[in-house]
CSV table of C-alpha atoms in Angstrom, one decimal:
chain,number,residue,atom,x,y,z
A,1,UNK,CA,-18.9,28.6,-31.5
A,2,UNK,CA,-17.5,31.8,-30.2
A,3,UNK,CA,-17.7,34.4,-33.4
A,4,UNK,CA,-15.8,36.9,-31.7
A,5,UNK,CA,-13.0,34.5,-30.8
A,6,UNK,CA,-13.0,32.9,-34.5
A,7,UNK,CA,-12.7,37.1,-35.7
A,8,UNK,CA,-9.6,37.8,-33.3
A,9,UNK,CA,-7.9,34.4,-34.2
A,10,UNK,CA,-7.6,34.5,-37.9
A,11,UNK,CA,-7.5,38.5,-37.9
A,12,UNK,CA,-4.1,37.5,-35.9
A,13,UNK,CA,-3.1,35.3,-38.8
A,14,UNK,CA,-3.4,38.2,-41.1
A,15,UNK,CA,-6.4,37.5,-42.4
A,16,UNK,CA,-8.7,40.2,-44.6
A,17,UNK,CA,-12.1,41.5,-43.5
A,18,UNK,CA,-13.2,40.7,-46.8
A,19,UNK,CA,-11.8,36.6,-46.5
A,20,UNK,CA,-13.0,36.9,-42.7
A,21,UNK,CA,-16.6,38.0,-43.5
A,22,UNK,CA,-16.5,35.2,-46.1
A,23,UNK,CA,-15.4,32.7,-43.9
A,24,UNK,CA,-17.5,33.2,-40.7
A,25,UNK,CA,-20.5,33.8,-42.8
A,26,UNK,CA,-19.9,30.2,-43.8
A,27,UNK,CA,-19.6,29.0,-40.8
A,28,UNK,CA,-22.9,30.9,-39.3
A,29,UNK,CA,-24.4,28.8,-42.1
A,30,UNK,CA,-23.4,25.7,-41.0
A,31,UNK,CA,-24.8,26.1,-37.7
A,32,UNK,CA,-27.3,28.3,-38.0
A,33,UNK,CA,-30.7,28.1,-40.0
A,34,UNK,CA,-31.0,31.7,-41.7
A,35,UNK,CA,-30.5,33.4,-45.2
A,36,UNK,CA,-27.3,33.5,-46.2
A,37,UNK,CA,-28.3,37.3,-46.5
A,38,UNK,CA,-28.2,37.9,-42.8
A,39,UNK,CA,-25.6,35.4,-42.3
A,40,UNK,CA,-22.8,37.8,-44.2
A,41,UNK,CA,-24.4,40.8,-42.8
A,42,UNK,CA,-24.4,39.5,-39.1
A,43,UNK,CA,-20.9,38.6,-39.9
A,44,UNK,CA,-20.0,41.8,-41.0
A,45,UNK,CA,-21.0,43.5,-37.9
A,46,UNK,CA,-19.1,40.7,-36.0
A,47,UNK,CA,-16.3,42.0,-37.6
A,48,UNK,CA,-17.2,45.8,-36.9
A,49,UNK,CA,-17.8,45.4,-33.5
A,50,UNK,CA,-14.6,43.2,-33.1
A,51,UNK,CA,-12.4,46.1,-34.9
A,52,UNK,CA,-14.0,49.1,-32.4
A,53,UNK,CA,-12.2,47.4,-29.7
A,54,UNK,CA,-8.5,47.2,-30.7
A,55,UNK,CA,-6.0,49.1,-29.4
A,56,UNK,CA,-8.0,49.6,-26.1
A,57,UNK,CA,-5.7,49.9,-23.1
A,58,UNK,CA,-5.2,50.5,-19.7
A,59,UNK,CA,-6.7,48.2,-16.6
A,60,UNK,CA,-10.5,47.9,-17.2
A,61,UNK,CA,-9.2,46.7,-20.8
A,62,UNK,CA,-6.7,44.7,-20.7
A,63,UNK,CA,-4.6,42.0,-18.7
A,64,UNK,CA,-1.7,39.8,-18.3
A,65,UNK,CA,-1.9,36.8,-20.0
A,66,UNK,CA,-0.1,33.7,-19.0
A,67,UNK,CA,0.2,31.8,-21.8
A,68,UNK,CA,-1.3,28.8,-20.8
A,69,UNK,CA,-4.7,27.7,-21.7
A,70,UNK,CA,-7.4,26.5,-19.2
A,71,UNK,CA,-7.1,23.1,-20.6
A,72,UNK,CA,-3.5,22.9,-21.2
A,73,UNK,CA,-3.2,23.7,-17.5
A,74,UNK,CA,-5.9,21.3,-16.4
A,75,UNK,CA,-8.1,23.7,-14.5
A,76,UNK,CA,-11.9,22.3,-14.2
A,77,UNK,CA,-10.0,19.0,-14.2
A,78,UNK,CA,-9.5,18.1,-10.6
A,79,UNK,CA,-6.6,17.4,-10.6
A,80,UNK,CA,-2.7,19.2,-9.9
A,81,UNK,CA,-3.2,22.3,-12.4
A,82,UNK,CA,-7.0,23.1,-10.9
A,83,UNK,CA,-5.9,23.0,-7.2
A,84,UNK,CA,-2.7,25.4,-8.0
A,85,UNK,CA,-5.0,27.2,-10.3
A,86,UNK,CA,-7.6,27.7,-7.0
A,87,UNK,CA,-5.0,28.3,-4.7
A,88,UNK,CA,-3.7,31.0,-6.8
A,89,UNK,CA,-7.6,32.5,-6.8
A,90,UNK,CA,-7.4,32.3,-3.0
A,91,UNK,CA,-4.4,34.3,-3.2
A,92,UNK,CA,-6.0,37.1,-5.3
A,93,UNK,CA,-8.8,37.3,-2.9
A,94,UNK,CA,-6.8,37.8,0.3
A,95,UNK,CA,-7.1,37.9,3.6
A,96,UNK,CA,-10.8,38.2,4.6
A,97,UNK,CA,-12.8,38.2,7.9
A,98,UNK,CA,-14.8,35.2,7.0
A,99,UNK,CA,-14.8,32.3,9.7
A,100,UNK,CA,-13.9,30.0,6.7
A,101,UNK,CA,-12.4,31.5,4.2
A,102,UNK,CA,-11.2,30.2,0.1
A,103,UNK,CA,-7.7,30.0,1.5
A,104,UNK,CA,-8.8,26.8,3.7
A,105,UNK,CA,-9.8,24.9,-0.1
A,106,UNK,CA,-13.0,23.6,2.1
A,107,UNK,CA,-16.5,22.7,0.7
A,108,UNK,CA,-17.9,26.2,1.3
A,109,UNK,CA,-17.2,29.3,2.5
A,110,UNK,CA,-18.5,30.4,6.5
A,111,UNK,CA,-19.5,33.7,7.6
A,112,UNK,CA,-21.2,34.9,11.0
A,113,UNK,CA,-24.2,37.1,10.7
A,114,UNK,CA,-27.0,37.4,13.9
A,115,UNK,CA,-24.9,35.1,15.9
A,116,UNK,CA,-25.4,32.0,13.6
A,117,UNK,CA,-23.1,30.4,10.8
A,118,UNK,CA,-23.7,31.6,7.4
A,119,UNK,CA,-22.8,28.9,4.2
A,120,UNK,CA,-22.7,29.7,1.1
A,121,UNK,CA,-21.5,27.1,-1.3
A,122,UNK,CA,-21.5,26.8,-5.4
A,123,UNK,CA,-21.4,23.7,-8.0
A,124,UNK,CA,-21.4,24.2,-11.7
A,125,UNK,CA,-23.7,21.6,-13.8
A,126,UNK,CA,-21.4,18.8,-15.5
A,127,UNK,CA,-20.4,20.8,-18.5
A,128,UNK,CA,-20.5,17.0,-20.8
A,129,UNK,CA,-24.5,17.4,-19.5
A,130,UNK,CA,-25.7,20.0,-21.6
A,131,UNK,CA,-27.7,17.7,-23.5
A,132,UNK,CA,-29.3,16.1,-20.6
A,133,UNK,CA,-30.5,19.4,-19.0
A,134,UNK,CA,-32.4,17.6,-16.1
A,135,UNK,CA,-29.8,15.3,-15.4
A,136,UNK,CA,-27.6,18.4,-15.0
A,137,UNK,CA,-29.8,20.1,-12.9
A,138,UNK,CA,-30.4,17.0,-10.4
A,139,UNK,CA,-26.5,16.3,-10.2
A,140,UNK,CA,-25.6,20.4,-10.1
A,141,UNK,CA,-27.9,20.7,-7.3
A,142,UNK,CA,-27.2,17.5,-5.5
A,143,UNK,CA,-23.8,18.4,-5.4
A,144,UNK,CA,-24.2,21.7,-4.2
A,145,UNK,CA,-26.2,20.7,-1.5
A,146,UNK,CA,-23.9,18.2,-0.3
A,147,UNK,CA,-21.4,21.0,0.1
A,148,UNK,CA,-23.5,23.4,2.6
A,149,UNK,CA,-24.2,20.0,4.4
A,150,UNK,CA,-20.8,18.8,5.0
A,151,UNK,CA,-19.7,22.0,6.2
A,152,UNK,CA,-22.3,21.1,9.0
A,153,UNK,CA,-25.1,23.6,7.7
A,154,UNK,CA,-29.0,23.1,7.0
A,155,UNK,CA,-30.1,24.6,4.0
A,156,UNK,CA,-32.0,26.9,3.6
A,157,UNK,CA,-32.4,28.8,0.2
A,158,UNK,CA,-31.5,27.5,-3.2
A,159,UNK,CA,-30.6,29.6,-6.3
A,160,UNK,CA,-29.9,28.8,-9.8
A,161,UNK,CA,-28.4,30.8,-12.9
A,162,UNK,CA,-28.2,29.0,-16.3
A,163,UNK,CA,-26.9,30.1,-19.5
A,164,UNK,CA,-28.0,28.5,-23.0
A,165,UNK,CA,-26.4,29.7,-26.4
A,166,UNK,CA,-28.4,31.1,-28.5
A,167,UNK,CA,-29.6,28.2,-31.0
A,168,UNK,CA,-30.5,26.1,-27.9
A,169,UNK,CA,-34.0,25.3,-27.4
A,170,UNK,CA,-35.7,27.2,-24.5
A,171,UNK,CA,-36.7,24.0,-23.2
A,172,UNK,CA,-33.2,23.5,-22.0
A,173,UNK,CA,-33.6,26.0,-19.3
A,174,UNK,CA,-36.9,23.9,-18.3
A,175,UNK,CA,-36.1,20.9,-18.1
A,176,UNK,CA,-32.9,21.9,-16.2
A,177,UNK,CA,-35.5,23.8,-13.7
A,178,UNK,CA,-37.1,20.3,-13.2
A,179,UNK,CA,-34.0,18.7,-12.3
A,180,UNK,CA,-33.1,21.5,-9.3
A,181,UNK,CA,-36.6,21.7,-8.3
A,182,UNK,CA,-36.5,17.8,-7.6
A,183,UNK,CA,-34.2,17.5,-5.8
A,184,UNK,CA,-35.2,21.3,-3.8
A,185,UNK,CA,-38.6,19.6,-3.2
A,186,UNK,CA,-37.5,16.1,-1.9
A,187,UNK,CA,-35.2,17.7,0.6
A,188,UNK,CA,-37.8,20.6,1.2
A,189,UNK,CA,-35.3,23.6,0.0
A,190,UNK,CA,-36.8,26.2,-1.8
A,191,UNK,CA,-35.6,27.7,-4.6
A,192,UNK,CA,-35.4,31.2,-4.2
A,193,UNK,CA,-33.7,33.1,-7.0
A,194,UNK,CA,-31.7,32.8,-10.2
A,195,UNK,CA,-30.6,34.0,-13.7
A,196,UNK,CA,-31.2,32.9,-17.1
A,197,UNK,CA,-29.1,34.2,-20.2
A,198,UNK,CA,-27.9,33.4,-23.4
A,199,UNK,CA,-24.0,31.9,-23.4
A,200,UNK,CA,-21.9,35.3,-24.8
A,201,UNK,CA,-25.3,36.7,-26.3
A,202,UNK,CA,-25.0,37.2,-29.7
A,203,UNK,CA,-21.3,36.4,-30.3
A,204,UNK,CA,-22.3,32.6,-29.5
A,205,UNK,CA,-24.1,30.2,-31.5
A,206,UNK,CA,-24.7,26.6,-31.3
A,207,UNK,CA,-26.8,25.2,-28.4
A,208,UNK,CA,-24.6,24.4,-25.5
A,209,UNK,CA,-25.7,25.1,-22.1
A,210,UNK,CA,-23.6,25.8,-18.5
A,211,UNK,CA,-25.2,27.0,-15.2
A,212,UNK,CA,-24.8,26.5,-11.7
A,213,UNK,CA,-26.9,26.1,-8.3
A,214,UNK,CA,-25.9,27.8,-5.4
A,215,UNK,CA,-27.2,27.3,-1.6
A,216,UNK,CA,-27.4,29.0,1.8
A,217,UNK,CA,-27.1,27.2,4.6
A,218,UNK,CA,-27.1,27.8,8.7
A,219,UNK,CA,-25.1,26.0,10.9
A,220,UNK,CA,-24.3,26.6,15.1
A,221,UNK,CA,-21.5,24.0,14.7
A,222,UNK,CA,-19.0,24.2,11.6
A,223,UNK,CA,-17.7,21.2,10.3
A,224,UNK,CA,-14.2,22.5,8.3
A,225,UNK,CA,-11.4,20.6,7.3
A,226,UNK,CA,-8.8,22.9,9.4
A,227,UNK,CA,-10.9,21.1,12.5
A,228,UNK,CA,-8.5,17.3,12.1
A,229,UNK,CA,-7.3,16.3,14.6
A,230,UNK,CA,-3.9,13.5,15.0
A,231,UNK,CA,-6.1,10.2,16.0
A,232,UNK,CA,-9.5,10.9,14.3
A,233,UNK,CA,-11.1,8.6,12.3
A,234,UNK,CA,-12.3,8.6,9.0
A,235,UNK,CA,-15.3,7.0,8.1
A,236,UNK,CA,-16.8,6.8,4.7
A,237,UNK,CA,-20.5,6.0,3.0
A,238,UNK,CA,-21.2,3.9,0.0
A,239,UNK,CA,-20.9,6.0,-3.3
A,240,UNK,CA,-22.4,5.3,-6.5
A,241,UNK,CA,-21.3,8.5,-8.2
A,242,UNK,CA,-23.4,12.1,-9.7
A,243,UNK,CA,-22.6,13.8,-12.9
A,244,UNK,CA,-19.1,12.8,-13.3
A,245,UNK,CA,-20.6,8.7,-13.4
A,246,UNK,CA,-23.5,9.6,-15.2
A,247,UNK,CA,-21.4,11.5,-18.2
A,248,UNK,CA,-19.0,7.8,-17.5
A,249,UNK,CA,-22.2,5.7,-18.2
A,250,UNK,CA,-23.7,8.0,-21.1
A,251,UNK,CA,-20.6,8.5,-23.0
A,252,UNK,CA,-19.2,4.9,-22.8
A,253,UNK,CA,-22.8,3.6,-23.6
A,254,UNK,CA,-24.0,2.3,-21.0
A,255,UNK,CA,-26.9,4.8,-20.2
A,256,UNK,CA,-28.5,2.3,-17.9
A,257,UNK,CA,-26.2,2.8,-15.3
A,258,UNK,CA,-27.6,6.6,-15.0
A,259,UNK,CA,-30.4,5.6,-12.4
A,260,UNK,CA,-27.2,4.6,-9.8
A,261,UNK,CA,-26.6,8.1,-9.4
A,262,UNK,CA,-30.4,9.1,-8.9
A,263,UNK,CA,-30.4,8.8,-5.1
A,264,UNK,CA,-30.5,11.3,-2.5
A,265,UNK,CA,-28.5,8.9,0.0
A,266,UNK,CA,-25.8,11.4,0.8
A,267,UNK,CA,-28.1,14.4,1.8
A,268,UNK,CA,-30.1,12.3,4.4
A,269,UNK,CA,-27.2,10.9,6.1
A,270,UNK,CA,-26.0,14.9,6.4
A,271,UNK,CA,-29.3,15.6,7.7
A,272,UNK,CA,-29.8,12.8,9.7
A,273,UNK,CA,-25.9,14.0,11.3
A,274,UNK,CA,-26.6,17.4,11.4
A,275,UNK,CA,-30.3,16.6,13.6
A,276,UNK,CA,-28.6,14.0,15.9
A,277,UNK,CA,-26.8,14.8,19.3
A,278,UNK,CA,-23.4,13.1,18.4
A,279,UNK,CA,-23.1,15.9,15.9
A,280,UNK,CA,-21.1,18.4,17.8
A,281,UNK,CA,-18.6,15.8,18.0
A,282,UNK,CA,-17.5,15.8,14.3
A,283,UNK,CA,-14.4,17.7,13.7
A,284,UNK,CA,-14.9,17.6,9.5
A,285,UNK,CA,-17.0,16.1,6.7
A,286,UNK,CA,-16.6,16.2,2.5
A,287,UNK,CA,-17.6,15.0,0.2
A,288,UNK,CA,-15.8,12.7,-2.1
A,289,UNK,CA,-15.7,14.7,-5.1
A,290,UNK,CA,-12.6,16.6,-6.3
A,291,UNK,CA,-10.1,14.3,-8.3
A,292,UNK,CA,-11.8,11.3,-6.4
A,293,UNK,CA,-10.4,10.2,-3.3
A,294,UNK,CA,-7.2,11.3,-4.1
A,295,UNK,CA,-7.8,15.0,-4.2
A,296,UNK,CA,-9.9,15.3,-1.2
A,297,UNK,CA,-7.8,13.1,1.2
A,298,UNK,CA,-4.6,15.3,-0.6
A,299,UNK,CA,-6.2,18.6,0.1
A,300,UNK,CA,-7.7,17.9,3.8
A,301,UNK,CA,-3.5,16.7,4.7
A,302,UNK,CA,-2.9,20.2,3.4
A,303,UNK,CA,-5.2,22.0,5.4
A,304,UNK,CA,-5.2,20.2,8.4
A,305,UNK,CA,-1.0,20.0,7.9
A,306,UNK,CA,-1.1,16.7,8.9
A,307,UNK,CA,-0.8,12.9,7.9
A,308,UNK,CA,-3.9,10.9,6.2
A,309,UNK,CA,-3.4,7.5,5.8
A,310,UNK,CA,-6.2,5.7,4.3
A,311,UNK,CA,-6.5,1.6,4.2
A,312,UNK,CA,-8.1,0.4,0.8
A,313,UNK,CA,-8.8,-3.1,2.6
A,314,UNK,CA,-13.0,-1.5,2.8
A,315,UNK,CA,-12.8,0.9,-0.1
A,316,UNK,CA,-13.9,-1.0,-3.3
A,317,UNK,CA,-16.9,-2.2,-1.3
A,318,UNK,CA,-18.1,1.2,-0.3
A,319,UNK,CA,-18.4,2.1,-4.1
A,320,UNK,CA,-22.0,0.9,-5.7
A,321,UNK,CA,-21.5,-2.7,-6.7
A,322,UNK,CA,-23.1,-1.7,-10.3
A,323,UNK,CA,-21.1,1.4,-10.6
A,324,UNK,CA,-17.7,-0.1,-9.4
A,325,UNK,CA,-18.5,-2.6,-12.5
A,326,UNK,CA,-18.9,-0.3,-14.7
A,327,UNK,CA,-15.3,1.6,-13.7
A,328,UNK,CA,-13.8,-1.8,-13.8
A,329,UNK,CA,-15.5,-2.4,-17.0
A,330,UNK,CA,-14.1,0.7,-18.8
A,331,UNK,CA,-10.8,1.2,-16.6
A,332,UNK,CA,-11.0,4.0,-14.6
A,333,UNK,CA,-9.7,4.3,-11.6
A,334,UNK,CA,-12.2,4.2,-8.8
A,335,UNK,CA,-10.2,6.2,-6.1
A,336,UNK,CA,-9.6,9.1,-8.8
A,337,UNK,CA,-13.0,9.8,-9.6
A,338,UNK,CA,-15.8,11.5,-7.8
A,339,UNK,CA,-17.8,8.7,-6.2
A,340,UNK,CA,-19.8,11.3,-4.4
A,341,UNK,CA,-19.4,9.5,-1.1
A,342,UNK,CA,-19.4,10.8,2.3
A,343,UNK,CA,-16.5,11.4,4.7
A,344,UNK,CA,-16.4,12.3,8.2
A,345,UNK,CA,-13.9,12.7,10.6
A,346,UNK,CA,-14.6,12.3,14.4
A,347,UNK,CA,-12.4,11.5,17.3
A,348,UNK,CA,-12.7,7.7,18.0
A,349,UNK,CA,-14.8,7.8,21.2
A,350,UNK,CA,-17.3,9.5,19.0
A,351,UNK,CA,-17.3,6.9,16.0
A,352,UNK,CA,-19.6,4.2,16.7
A,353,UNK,CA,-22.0,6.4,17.7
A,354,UNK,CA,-21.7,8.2,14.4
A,355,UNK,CA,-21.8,4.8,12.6
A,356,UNK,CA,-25.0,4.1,13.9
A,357,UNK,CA,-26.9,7.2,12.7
A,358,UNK,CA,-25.6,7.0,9.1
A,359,UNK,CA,-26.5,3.5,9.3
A,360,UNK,CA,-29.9,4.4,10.5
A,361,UNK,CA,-30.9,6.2,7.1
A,362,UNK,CA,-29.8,2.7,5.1
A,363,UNK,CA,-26.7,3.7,4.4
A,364,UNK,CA,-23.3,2.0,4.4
A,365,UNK,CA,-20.2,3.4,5.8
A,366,UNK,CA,-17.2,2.2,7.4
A,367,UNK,CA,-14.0,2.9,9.6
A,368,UNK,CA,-11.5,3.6,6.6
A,369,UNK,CA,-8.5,5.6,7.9
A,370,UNK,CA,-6.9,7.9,10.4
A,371,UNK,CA,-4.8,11.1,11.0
A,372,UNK,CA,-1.9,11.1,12.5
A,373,UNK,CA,1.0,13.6,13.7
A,374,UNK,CA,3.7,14.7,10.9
A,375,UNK,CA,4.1,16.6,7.4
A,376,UNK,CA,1.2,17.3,5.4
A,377,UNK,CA,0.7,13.9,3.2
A,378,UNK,CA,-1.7,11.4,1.9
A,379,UNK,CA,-0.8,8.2,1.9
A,380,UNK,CA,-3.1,5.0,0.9
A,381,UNK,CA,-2.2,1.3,2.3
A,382,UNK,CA,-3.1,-1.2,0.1
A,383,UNK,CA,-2.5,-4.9,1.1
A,384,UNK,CA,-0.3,-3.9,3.6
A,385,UNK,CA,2.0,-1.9,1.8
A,386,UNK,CA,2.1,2.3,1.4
A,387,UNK,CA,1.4,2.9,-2.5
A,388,UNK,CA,1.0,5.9,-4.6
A,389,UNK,CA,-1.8,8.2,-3.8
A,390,UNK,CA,-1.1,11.1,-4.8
A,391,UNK,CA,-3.9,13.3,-7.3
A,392,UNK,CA,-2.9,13.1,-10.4
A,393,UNK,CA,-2.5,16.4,-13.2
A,394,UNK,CA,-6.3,15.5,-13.8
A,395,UNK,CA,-9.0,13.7,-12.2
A,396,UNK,CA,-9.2,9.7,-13.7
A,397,UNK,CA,-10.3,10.2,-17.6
A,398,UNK,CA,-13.7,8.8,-17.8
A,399,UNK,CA,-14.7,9.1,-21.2
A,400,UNK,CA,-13.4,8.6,-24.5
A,401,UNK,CA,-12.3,12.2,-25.1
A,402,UNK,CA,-10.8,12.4,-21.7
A,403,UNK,CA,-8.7,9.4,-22.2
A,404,UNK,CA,-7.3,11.3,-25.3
A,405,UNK,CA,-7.0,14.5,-23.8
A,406,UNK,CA,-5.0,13.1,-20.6
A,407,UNK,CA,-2.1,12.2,-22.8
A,408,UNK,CA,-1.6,16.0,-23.4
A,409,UNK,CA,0.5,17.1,-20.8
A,410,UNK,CA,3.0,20.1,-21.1
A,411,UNK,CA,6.0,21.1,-18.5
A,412,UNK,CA,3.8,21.9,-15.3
A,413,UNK,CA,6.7,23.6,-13.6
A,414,UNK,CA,7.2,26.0,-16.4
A,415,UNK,CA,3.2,26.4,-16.9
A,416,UNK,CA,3.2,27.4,-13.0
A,417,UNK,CA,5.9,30.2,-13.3
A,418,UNK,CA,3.3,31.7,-16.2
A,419,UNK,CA,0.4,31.2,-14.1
A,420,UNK,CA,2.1,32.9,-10.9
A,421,UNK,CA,3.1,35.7,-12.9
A,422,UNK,CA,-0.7,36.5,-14.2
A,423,UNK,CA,-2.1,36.2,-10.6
A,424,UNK,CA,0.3,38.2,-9.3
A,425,UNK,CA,-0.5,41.1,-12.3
A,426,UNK,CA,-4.4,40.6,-11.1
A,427,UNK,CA,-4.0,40.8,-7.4
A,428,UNK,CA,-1.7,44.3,-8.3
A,429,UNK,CA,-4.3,45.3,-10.4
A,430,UNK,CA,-6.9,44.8,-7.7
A,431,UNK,CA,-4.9,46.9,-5.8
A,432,UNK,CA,-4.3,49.8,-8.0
A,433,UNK,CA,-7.9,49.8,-8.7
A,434,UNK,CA,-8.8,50.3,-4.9
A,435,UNK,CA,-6.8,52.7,-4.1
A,436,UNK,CA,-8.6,54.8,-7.4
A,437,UNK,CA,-12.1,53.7,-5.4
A,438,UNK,CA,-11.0,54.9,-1.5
């Protein structure tokens, strides 16, 4: 619970210090285990601290807000609303000089330093994980490393910040240590660095927990999405899913599909690649992550400004058998969802060659589409006919709450105009600020 959110809300409703002290210090009570003494007086400095603040103005205090909510607009979703939502983010950035830079929507960002490729690429844990913190420390750091790998790096540092309000157990930020530190010593990545804090401090109580892992990676050869060519291939590896399929399984009840997603498959396929001589020959790799197959495929058309046309013919049996039965099972769609798979896009002279090395680690894959000349677009052939494949406004609901919250969808255009209008009051303010600072 956010306390100083709860004081601004119902001070906007006209509520009296006296009624608001009353009320939050019943609801510290009913999360946290204290006197009701301290309750009403930690309430009362809530509110103090909360009333020293209003009326501030100017830049550093304030911004333009666009009326739209996170979830209302779908960001974190992976879907429509989060890639506008990161494109905008791009926008506020700018122009940089980085070799790959946020604008591209690519797996991590590329810099050059001492005549080598720098990658630098972050994953937040599965927010629906909080209560599983080593199975969001695995699947955070999993998927983090997939993204330096697939831009065509080798890791080579690890680091790893986690926050946990301020009724959760410290244990929480151990166990999720365990999970990163798993994978970081299977794969021989160290980790190097971090931060651990409480969610909001003091104005947060409960016991949720978010973090995130971040890597660094080298590379001599870049593998970025911009690099498709009209004619390459794409080939994809069996799936069976991270922390989007492991909050599926908990959440549905059916747990025991968890140990599908404990598998390090991916990474040693990328590092198998990344070692052998055929490498150079790779234009682009992803992961399959971001709204499922149906964001990614949608993105790389827009970067690469070409056409994508994928053939479902070999899909369905490059997702793990147990896993596919358990999206079949509860109705999700398979190429919506992040299956964690690999892509990779080579020229075709290159593709066998390719096959044989992923193949080498025990790994499936297969031939599953192509690029060709024309407008940006992703388009999916499925028994011989072109269907829809476009990315949905979120990413395929996979639990109970999702399926609910997916029916809650408010005019996007109209959301879009607000959303413009904030970004554009950011990136001014960015500006005005600078020119303060030179």
């Amino acid at each position: 619970m956010d306390v100083e959110g709860y004081v601004r809300r119902f001070s906007r409703l006209g509520c009296s210090d006296e009624d608001l002290r009353t009320r939050l210090r019943d609801r510290i009570l009913e999360i946290k285990d204290v006197p009701k003494e301290y309750a009403e007086a930690f309430a009362g400095a809530a509110i103090e601290e909360v009333r020293l603040t209003e009326g501030l103005s100017g830049d550093l205090f304030t911004y333009e807000k666009a009326g739209v909510s996170m979830g209302a607009f779908g960001v974190g979703s992976r879907g429509t609303g989060d890639f506008y939502a990161h494109r905008k983010i791009a926008e506020i950035i700018g122009d940089t000089n980085a070799s790959v830079g946020v604008s591209e929507m690519d797996d991590g960002g590329v810099v050059q330093a001492g005549g080598q490729y720098i990658i630098a690429t972050v994953d937040g844990m599965h927010s629906r994980l909080s209560d599983y913190p080593f199975l969001a420390g695995f699947h955070a750091t999993r998927a983090t490393l997939r993204d330096v790998y697939v831009m065509g790096a080798t890791p080579v540092g690890l680091i790893s910040d986690i926050h946990v309000a301020d009724d959760g157990d410290v244990a929480k930020i151990f166990d999720y240590t365990a999970g990163v530190t798993t994978v970081a010593e299977a794969l021989g990545v160290p980790l190097i660095a971090g931060s651990t804090l409480r969610i909001g401090g003091d104005m947060v109580i409960g016991d949720r927990m978010t973090g995130c892992v971040g890597v660094v990676g080298v590379a001599d050869h870049i593998t970025a999405r911009r690099q498709i060519r009209p004619g390459d291939l794409f080939l994809m590896t069996e799936g069976a899913g991270g922390g989007t399929i492991a909050t599926a399984a908990i959440y549905s009840g059916n747990a025991d599909y968890v140990d599908e997603t404990i598998n390090l498959h991916f990474l040693r396929a990328c590092d198998a690649l990344i070692k052998d001589p055929v490498f150079s020959e790779i234009h682009a790799m992803t992961d399959v992550t971001n709204g499922g197959l149906r964001g990614d495929v949608f993105e790389m058309a827009e970067t690469a400004q070409c056409r994508i046309i994928i053939e479902e013919e070999k899909l369905r049996d490059l997702v793990n058998p147990r896993v596919l039965t358990l999206l079949d099972k509860l109705g999700i769609d398979y190429l919506g969802v992040s299956l964690d798979a690999l892509l990779v896009v080579v020229p075709p002279e290159a593709a066998d060659r390719v096959i044989a090395v992923i193949r080498g680690t025990g790994v499936s894959v297969e031939i599953i589409g192509r690029a060709e000349e024309g407008p940006a677009a992703s388009i999916l052939i499925s028994r011989g006919e072109e269907v829809d494949f476009a990315p949905q406004f979120r990413e395929a609901a996979y639990t109970p709450l999702k399926k609910v919250v997916e029916k809650q969808c408010d005019d996007f255009e109209a959301m879009k105009k607000k959303v413009d209008r904030a970004a554009e009051a950011a990136r001014e303010k960015k500006v005005r600020v600078l020119s303060q600072l030179q």
